[in-house]
Each structure stands twice: as structure tokens, then as C-alpha cells.
């Protein structure tokens, strides 16, 4: 079973600052990694898929990078609406399973 | 427009059963990978089960043997039959539709299941 570990657990930043969130896999997932944003009381929203591709309608300030076991989600300049919890997710091929990281809470400093 | 609407949540006693429904519109459930993902109060996301377009089904170890995912093509609806419920199954349950087979692009609003005596 592949385990995804996100860091930090909480990130305190101010609007306009750059945010860097990390996701580490216990074994290689190639580039098959996604990032989601979740706000309180809402369903998750897919931001990034295949490690670096933005989903439809996602602003360009969100970018993803990495491959293998180490991945990064970068928000270039934080907007007030970006403060939320972020999850990474991967799919194991066999048996099929979908694993989420434990989440990083991005809070306003 | 793609829409997913869950229903069927509620309060159930430990050991009891519940069936969740996810009514889909704007696309065909049977042509897509569909999943259930849950979130315990104040906790992170946990994948529960998936049904592929070909009909294959898979489950997280935590629910294997207790939960069953299925779909009704005539109703364009996804289901999750949950038996032998435990307190640790308490969560908001989301249904989701995949994009590309590996990621969950469309989500419902969730339905809360509370297992308590």
C-alpha cells in the first residue's frame, strides 16, 4: 500500500505570499498524482492532475511539479480564497486503490 | 451540466445497515468510473470504493466485506450498501466521477452518516 505524507500539516501565510506544499509517496507513483482543494462545508475540488496539469478553470497561480516520490503544489501569490485544506492523491494499479494524503491546512497569518 | 446528488444518510445504530444513493445527471454513470469517498468529522479524505465502467468493483480494506458499490443504469444512479456499520464509519460520504480513471473531477455535496447508539 502506497502512503502519501504531506507537509507541513499547517502553513500560515499572508495574502500575496508564495505557498509551497509538499507530498511524498512511500514508493514511486510516476507522475500519477493529483492535488485537491477543500473549503469548509464543501466537496473537494480537483486542482492538478498528472502532477503538473491544471484542471479546467483553475487559475494559473496554481502549479504542480514532481515525479516519482516527491511532489510540490505551489501557489505563486496567495489570494484570500486560497486559504483552505489541500490534499494530494494517487492511484495504485493493483489492486486498484486510491490514496489521499492527510492534508495541509493553509491558514491566514 | 454534470450533477451528482447524494441521499440516504442518517443516524443508524452500530451493526445496522444503510443504503446511500447518488443520482447523476449530465452524463451516463455506466460509462464512467464512479467512486465513494468519505470524510470523518474534522478528518481527511478516505477513498471507500470504486466501480469501473466495465463493472469491476474494488474496496478499501476498512470496508471490504461490509460495503457494496453498485449502479442502476436505468436510473443513472450509483449506490453504496453499507452493512455491519461501526462508529468509525461515521462520516460525510461523497460520490465522485473520475477524470482519466485516476482522479476525481466531479463531486456531489455529500451525505452524512452517523453510526451511534
mmCIF file with all atom_site columns, C-alpha atoms in Angstrom, chain A residues 26-94:
data_model
loop_
_atom_site.group_PDB
_atom_site.id
_atom_site.type_symbol
_atom_site.label_atom_id
_atom_site.label_alt_id
_atom_site.label_comp_id
_atom_site.label_asym_id
_atom_site.label_entity_id
_atom_site.label_seq_id
_atom_site.pdbx_PDB_ins_code
_atom_site.Cartn_x
_atom_site.Cartn_y
_atom_site.Cartn_z
_atom_site.occupancy
_atom_site.B_iso_or_equiv
_atom_site.pdbx_formal_charge
_atom_site.auth_seq_id
_atom_site.auth_comp_id
_atom_site.auth_asym_id
_atom_site.auth_atom_id
_atom_site.pdbx_PDB_model_num
ATOM 1  C CA . UNK A 1 26 ? 6.248   5.824  0.121   1.00 0.00 ? 26 UNK A CA 1
ATOM 2  C CA . UNK A 1 27 ? 7.109   4.409  -3.300  1.00 0.00 ? 27 UNK A CA 1
ATOM 3  C CA . UNK A 1 28 ? 7.181   5.762  -6.804  1.00 0.00 ? 28 UNK A CA 1
ATOM 4  C CA . UNK A 1 29 ? 3.858   6.783  -8.319  1.00 0.00 ? 29 UNK A CA 1
ATOM 5  C CA . UNK A 1 30 ? 5.479   8.072  -11.512 1.00 0.00 ? 30 UNK A CA 1
ATOM 6  C CA . UNK A 1 31 ? 3.509   11.217 -12.348 1.00 0.00 ? 31 UNK A CA 1
ATOM 7  C CA . UNK A 1 32 ? 0.128   9.837  -11.319 1.00 0.00 ? 32 UNK A CA 1
ATOM 8  C CA . UNK A 1 33 ? -0.609  12.354 -8.594  1.00 0.00 ? 33 UNK A CA 1
ATOM 9  C CA . UNK A 1 34 ? -3.366  14.873 -8.080  1.00 0.00 ? 34 UNK A CA 1
ATOM 10 C CA . UNK A 1 35 ? -3.988  17.832 -5.793  1.00 0.00 ? 35 UNK A CA 1
ATOM 11 C CA . UNK A 1 36 ? -7.358  18.900 -4.397  1.00 0.00 ? 36 UNK A CA 1
ATOM 12 C CA . UNK A 1 37 ? -8.558  21.959 -2.535  1.00 0.00 ? 37 UNK A CA 1
ATOM 13 C CA . UNK A 1 38 ? -11.290 21.721 0.077   1.00 0.00 ? 38 UNK A CA 1
ATOM 14 C CA . UNK A 1 39 ? -13.021 24.588 1.830   1.00 0.00 ? 39 UNK A CA 1
ATOM 15 C CA . UNK A 1 40 ? -15.175 24.140 4.956   1.00 0.00 ? 40 UNK A CA 1
ATOM 16 C CA . UNK A 1 41 ? -18.545 22.593 4.190   1.00 0.00 ? 41 UNK A CA 1
ATOM 17 C CA . UNK A 1 42 ? -17.660 21.981 0.556   1.00 0.00 ? 42 UNK A CA 1
ATOM 18 C CA . UNK A 1 43 ? -16.674 18.997 -1.519  1.00 0.00 ? 43 UNK A CA 1
ATOM 19 C CA . UNK A 1 44 ? -13.068 18.768 -2.688  1.00 0.00 ? 44 UNK A CA 1
ATOM 20 C CA . UNK A 1 45 ? -12.121 20.421 -5.981  1.00 0.00 ? 45 UNK A CA 1
ATOM 21 C CA . UNK A 1 46 ? -9.567  18.937 -8.340  1.00 0.00 ? 46 UNK A CA 1
ATOM 22 C CA . UNK A 1 47 ? -6.751  21.433 -8.956  1.00 0.00 ? 47 UNK A CA 1
ATOM 23 C CA . UNK A 1 48 ? -3.890  19.494 -10.531 1.00 0.00 ? 48 UNK A CA 1
ATOM 24 C CA . UNK A 1 49 ? -3.725  16.060 -12.179 1.00 0.00 ? 49 UNK A CA 1
ATOM 25 C CA . UNK A 1 50 ? -0.837  14.001 -13.501 1.00 0.00 ? 50 UNK A CA 1
ATOM 26 C CA . UNK A 1 51 ? 1.404   16.001 -11.159 1.00 0.00 ? 51 UNK A CA 1
ATOM 27 C CA . UNK A 1 52 ? 1.530   19.180 -13.223 1.00 0.00 ? 52 UNK A CA 1
ATOM 28 C CA . UNK A 1 53 ? -1.626  19.659 -15.311 1.00 0.00 ? 53 UNK A CA 1
ATOM 29 C CA . UNK A 1 54 ? -4.145  22.229 -14.150 1.00 0.00 ? 54 UNK A CA 1
ATOM 30 C CA . UNK A 1 55 ? -7.760  21.138 -14.209 1.00 0.00 ? 55 UNK A CA 1
ATOM 31 C CA . UNK A 1 56 ? -10.283 23.148 -16.166 1.00 0.00 ? 56 UNK A CA 1
ATOM 32 C CA . UNK A 1 57 ? -10.855 26.606 -14.741 1.00 0.00 ? 57 UNK A CA 1
ATOM 33 C CA . UNK A 1 58 ? -8.015  26.501 -12.224 1.00 0.00 ? 58 UNK A CA 1
ATOM 34 C CA . UNK A 1 59 ? -6.084  29.799 -12.065 1.00 0.00 ? 59 UNK A CA 1
ATOM 35 C CA . UNK A 1 60 ? -2.517  29.913 -13.351 1.00 0.00 ? 60 UNK A CA 1
ATOM 36 C CA . UNK A 1 61 ? -1.188  30.808 -9.884  1.00 0.00 ? 61 UNK A CA 1
ATOM 37 C CA . UNK A 1 62 ? -1.595  27.121 -9.004  1.00 0.00 ? 62 UNK A CA 1
ATOM 38 C CA . UNK A 1 63 ? 1.156   24.867 -10.297 1.00 0.00 ? 63 UNK A CA 1
ATOM 39 C CA . UNK A 1 64 ? 2.290   21.336 -9.592  1.00 0.00 ? 64 UNK A CA 1
ATOM 40 C CA . UNK A 1 65 ? 5.619   19.645 -10.032 1.00 0.00 ? 65 UNK A CA 1
ATOM 41 C CA . UNK A 1 66 ? 7.473   16.461 -9.227  1.00 0.00 ? 66 UNK A CA 1
ATOM 42 C CA . UNK A 1 67 ? 7.615   12.821 -10.177 1.00 0.00 ? 67 UNK A CA 1
ATOM 43 C CA . UNK A 1 68 ? 8.449   9.546  -8.541  1.00 0.00 ? 68 UNK A CA 1
ATOM 44 C CA . UNK A 1 69 ? 8.066   10.101 -4.818  1.00 0.00 ? 69 UNK A CA 1
ATOM 45 C CA . UNK A 1 70 ? 8.320   13.863 -4.287  1.00 0.00 ? 70 UNK A CA 1
ATOM 46 C CA . UNK A 1 71 ? 5.705   16.353 -5.386  1.00 0.00 ? 71 UNK A CA 1
ATOM 47 C CA . UNK A 1 72 ? 5.019   20.030 -4.802  1.00 0.00 ? 72 UNK A CA 1
ATOM 48 C CA . UNK A 1 73 ? 1.981   22.249 -5.131  1.00 0.00 ? 73 UNK A CA 1
ATOM 49 C CA . UNK A 1 74 ? 2.895   25.909 -5.464  1.00 0.00 ? 74 UNK A CA 1
ATOM 50 C CA . UNK A 1 75 ? 0.552   28.864 -5.212  1.00 0.00 ? 75 UNK A CA 1
ATOM 51 C CA . UNK A 1 76 ? 2.525   31.762 -6.591  1.00 0.00 ? 76 UNK A CA 1
ATOM 52 C CA . UNK A 1 77 ? 0.680   34.637 -4.894  1.00 0.00 ? 77 UNK A CA 1
ATOM 53 C CA . UNK A 1 78 ? -1.996  33.796 -2.364  1.00 0.00 ? 78 UNK A CA 1
ATOM 54 C CA . UNK A 1 79 ? -5.477  35.183 -2.820  1.00 0.00 ? 79 UNK A CA 1
ATOM 55 C CA . UNK A 1 80 ? -7.909  35.326 0.123   1.00 0.00 ? 80 UNK A CA 1
ATOM 56 C CA . UNK A 1 81 ? -9.957  32.493 -1.403  1.00 0.00 ? 81 UNK A CA 1
ATOM 57 C CA . UNK A 1 82 ? -6.942  30.147 -1.461  1.00 0.00 ? 82 UNK A CA 1
ATOM 58 C CA . UNK A 1 83 ? -6.950  29.588 2.289   1.00 0.00 ? 83 UNK A CA 1
ATOM 59 C CA . UNK A 1 84 ? -8.254  26.032 2.593   1.00 0.00 ? 84 UNK A CA 1
ATOM 60 C CA . UNK A 1 85 ? -7.107  22.446 3.108   1.00 0.00 ? 85 UNK A CA 1
ATOM 61 C CA . UNK A 1 86 ? -5.131  20.783 0.321   1.00 0.00 ? 86 UNK A CA 1
ATOM 62 C CA . UNK A 1 87 ? -4.875  17.051 -0.323  1.00 0.00 ? 87 UNK A CA 1
ATOM 63 C CA . UNK A 1 88 ? -2.712  15.017 -2.632  1.00 0.00 ? 88 UNK A CA 1
ATOM 64 C CA . UNK A 1 89 ? -3.994  11.725 -4.089  1.00 0.00 ? 89 UNK A CA 1
ATOM 65 C CA . UNK A 1 90 ? -2.642  8.822  -6.092  1.00 0.00 ? 90 UNK A CA 1
ATOM 66 C CA . UNK A 1 91 ? -3.984  5.630  -7.623  1.00 0.00 ? 91 UNK A CA 1
ATOM 67 C CA . UNK A 1 92 ? -2.410  2.210  -7.137  1.00 0.00 ? 92 UNK A CA 1
ATOM 68 C CA . UNK A 1 93 ? -2.667  -0.038 -10.166 1.00 0.00 ? 93 UNK A CA 1
ATOM 69 C CA . UNK A 1 94 ? -3.122  -3.395 -8.436  1.00 0.00 ? 94 UNK A CA 1
#
